[in-house]
Coordinates of N, CA and C in Angstrom, one line a residue:
X1 N -8.7 0.5 -6.1 CA -7.4 0.3 -5.5 C -7.0 1.6 -4.8
X2 N -6.5 1.4 -3.6 CA -6.0 2.6 -2.8 C -4.5 2.6 -2.8
X3 N -3.9 2.9 -3.9 CA -2.4 3.0 -4.0 C -2.0 4.4 -4.3
X4 N -1.3 5.1 -3.4 CA -0.9 6.4 -3.6 C 0.0 6.5 -4.8
X5 N 0.9 5.5 -5.0 CA 1.8 5.5 -6.1 C 1.1 5.5 -7.5
X6 N 0.0 4.6 -7.5 CA -0.8 4.6 -8.7 C -1.5 5.9 -9.0
X7 N -2.0 6.6 -7.9 CA -2.6 7.9 -8.1 C -1.6 8.9 -8.6
X8 N -0.4 8.8 -8.2 CA 0.7 9.7 -8.7 C 1.0 9.5 -10.1
X9 N 1.1 8.2 -10.5 CA 1.4 7.8 -11.9 C 0.2 8.3 -12.8
X10 N -1.0 8.1 -12.3 CA -2.2 8.5 -13.1 C -2.5 10.0 -13.0
X11 N -1.7 10.8 -12.2 CA -1.8 12.2 -12.1 C -3.0 12.6 -11.4
X12 N -3.7 11.7 -10.6 CA -4.8 12.2 -9.8 C -4.3 12.6 -8.4
X13 N -3.1 12.4 -8.1 CA -2.4 12.9 -6.9 C -1.2 13.8 -7.3
X14 N -1.0 14.9 -6.7 CA 0.1 15.7 -7.1 C 1.5 15.1 -6.7
X15 N 2.5 15.5 -7.5 CA 3.8 15.1 -7.2 C 4.8 16.0 -7.9
X16 N 6.0 16.0 -7.4 CA 7.1 16.8 -8.1 C 8.0 15.7 -8.8
X17 N 7.7 15.5 -10.1 CA 8.4 14.5 -10.8 C 9.8 15.0 -11.2
X18 N 10.7 14.0 -11.1 CA 12.1 14.4 -11.4 C 12.6 13.6 -12.6
X19 N 11.9 12.5 -12.9 CA 12.3 11.6 -14.1 C 11.1 10.7 -14.4
X20 N 11.0 10.4 -15.7 CA 10.0 9.4 -16.1 C 10.4 8.8 -17.4
X21 N 10.0 7.6 -17.6 CA 10.2 6.9 -18.9 C 8.9 6.0 -19.1
X22 N 9.0 5.1 -20.1 CA 7.8 4.3 -20.4 C 7.5 3.3 -19.3
X23 N 8.4 2.9 -18.4 CA 8.2 1.9 -17.4 C 8.2 2.4 -16.0
X24 N 8.9 3.5 -15.7 CA 9.1 4.0 -14.4 C 8.8 5.5 -14.3
X25 N 8.7 5.9 -13.0 CA 8.5 7.3 -12.7 C 9.2 7.6 -11.4
X26 N 9.9 8.8 -11.3 CA 10.6 9.2 -10.1 C 10.0 10.5 -9.7
X27 N 9.8 10.6 -8.3 CA 9.2 11.9 -7.8 C 9.8 12.1 -6.4
X28 N 9.8 13.4 -6.0 CA 10.2 13.7 -4.6 C 9.3 13.2 -3.6
X29 N 9.8 12.7 -2.5 CA 9.0 12.3 -1.3 C 8.4 13.5 -0.6
X30 N 7.1 13.4 -0.2 CA 6.5 14.5 0.5 C 7.0 14.7 1.9
X31 N 7.6 13.7 2.5 CA 8.2 13.8 3.8 C 9.6 13.4 3.8
X32 N 10.5 14.1 3.1 CA 11.8 13.7 2.8 C 12.7 13.4 4.1
X33 N 13.4 12.3 4.1 CA 14.3 12.0 5.1 C 15.6 12.8 5.0
X34 N 15.9 13.2 3.8 CA 17.0 14.1 3.5 C 16.8 14.8 2.2
X35 N 17.5 15.9 1.9 CA 17.3 16.6 0.7 C 17.5 15.7 -0.6
X36 N 16.5 15.8 -1.5 CA 16.6 15.0 -2.7 C 15.9 13.7 -2.5
X37 N 15.4 13.3 -1.4 CA 14.7 12.0 -1.2 C 13.7 11.8 -2.3
X38 N 14.0 10.8 -3.1 CA 13.2 10.5 -4.3 C 12.8 9.1 -4.3
X39 N 11.5 8.9 -4.8 CA 11.0 7.6 -4.9 C 10.9 7.2 -6.4
X40 N 11.3 6.0 -6.7 CA 11.3 5.5 -8.1 C 10.3 4.3 -8.1
X41 N 9.3 4.4 -8.9 CA 8.2 3.3 -9.0 C 8.0 2.9 -10.4
X42 N 7.4 1.7 -10.5 CA 6.9 1.2 -11.8 C 5.6 2.0 -12.1
X43 N 5.4 2.2 -13.4 CA 4.1 2.8 -13.8 C 2.9 1.9 -13.6
X44 N 3.2 0.6 -13.6 CA 2.1 -0.4 -13.3 C 2.1 -0.7 -11.8
X45 N 0.9 -1.0 -11.2 CA 0.8 -1.4 -9.8 C 1.6 -2.6 -9.5
X46 N 2.5 -2.5 -8.5 CA 3.3 -3.7 -8.1 C 3.4 -3.6 -6.6
X47 N 2.7 -4.5 -5.9 CA 2.6 -4.4 -4.4 C 3.9 -4.7 -3.7
X48 N 4.8 -5.4 -4.3 CA 6.0 -5.8 -3.6 C 7.0 -6.3 -4.7
X49 N 8.2 -6.6 -4.2 CA 9.3 -7.0 -5.1 C 9.0 -8.4 -5.8
X50 N 8.2 -9.2 -5.1 CA 7.9 -10.5 -5.6 C 6.9 -10.5 -6.8
X51 N 6.3 -9.4 -7.0 CA 5.3 -9.2 -8.1 C 6.0 -8.4 -9.3
X52 N 7.3 -8.2 -9.2 CA 8.0 -7.5 -10.3 C 8.9 -8.5 -11.1
X53 N 8.8 -8.4 -12.4 CA 9.7 -9.2 -13.2 C 11.1 -8.8 -13.1
X54 N 12.0 -9.6 -13.6 CA 13.4 -9.2 -13.6 C 13.6 -8.0 -14.5
X55 N 12.9 -8.0 -15.7 CA 13.1 -6.9 -16.6 C 12.6 -5.6 -16.0
X56 N 11.5 -5.7 -15.2 CA 11.0 -4.5 -14.5 C 11.9 -4.0 -13.4
X57 N 12.5 -5.0 -12.7 CA 13.5 -4.6 -11.7 C 14.7 -3.9 -12.3
X58 N 15.1 -4.4 -13.5 CA 16.2 -3.8 -14.2 C 15.9 -2.4 -14.6
X59 N 14.7 -2.2 -15.1 CA 14.2 -0.9 -15.5 C 14.2 0.1 -14.3
X60 N 13.7 -0.4 -13.2 CA 13.7 0.5 -12.0 C 15.2 0.9 -11.6
X61 N 16.1 -0.1 -11.6 CA 17.5 0.2 -11.3 C 18.1 1.2 -12.3
X62 N 17.8 1.0 -13.6 CA 18.3 2.0 -14.6 C 17.8 3.4 -14.2
X63 N 16.6 3.5 -13.8 CA 16.0 4.8 -13.5 C 16.6 5.3 -12.2
X64 N 16.9 4.5 -11.2 CA 17.5 4.8 -10.0 C 18.9 5.4 -10.3
X65 N 19.6 4.7 -11.2 CA 21.0 5.2 -11.6 C 20.9 6.6 -12.2
X66 N 20.0 6.8 -13.1 CA 19.8 8.1 -13.8 C 19.5 9.2 -12.8
X67 N 18.5 8.9 -11.9 CA 18.1 9.9 -10.8 C 19.3 10.2 -9.9
X68 N 20.0 9.1 -9.5 CA 21.2 9.3 -8.6 C 22.2 10.3 -9.3
X69 N 22.4 10.1 -10.6 CA 23.4 11.0 -11.3 C 22.9 12.4 -11.3
X70 N 21.6 12.6 -11.5 CA 21.0 13.9 -11.5 C 21.1 14.6 -10.1
X71 N 20.8 13.8 -9.1 CA 20.9 14.3 -7.7 C 22.3 14.7 -7.3
X72 N 23.3 13.9 -7.8 CA 24.7 14.2 -7.5 C 25.1 15.5 -8.2
X73 N 24.6 15.7 -9.4 CA 25.0 16.9 -10.1 C 24.4 18.1 -9.5
X74 N 23.1 18.0 -9.0 CA 22.4 19.2 -8.5 C 22.6 19.5 -7.1
X75 N 22.7 18.4 -6.2 CA 22.8 18.6 -4.8 C 24.2 18.4 -4.2
X76 N 25.0 17.7 -4.9 CA 26.4 17.4 -4.5 C 26.4 16.8 -3.1
X77 N 25.7 15.7 -2.9 CA 25.7 15.0 -1.6 C 27.1 14.3 -1.3
X78 N 27.4 14.1 -0.1 CA 28.6 13.4 0.3 C 28.4 11.9 0.1
X79 N 27.2 11.5 0.1 CA 26.9 10.1 -0.1 C 25.4 9.9 -0.5
X80 N 25.0 8.7 -0.6 CA 23.6 8.4 -1.0 C 23.2 7.0 -0.6
X81 N 22.0 6.8 -0.1 CA 21.4 5.5 0.2 C 20.4 5.1 -0.9
X82 N 20.4 3.9 -1.3 CA 19.4 3.3 -2.2 C 18.8 2.2 -1.4
X83 N 17.5 2.3 -1.2 CA 16.8 1.3 -0.4 C 15.6 0.8 -1.2
X84 N 15.2 -0.5 -1.1 CA 14.1 -1.1 -1.6 C 13.2 -1.6 -0.5
X85 N 11.9 -1.1 -0.4 CA 11.1 -1.5 0.8 C 9.9 -2.3 0.3
X86 N 9.4 -3.1 1.2 CA 8.2 -3.9 0.9 C 7.4 -4.0 2.2
X87 N 6.1 -3.8 2.0 CA 5.2 -3.9 3.2 C 5.2 -2.7 4.1

């Protein structure tokens, strides 16, 4: 499988992790669109939102919420975008 996110989760690709739990992992984007640009992914391979269970989606959003709080405390942004991408 050629999935950069799986490589990051497996630690065969480098990343700057900012949060992790049993289900998800969050790390800084290597080409950030803005300061603090962070990706939150499942630890298991999921090619798109249609292959994610509702429980997994909830776990991702909990992690997004925690990361957003951390970014707000450390970077003091005026705002924040949360985006989910497929394909």
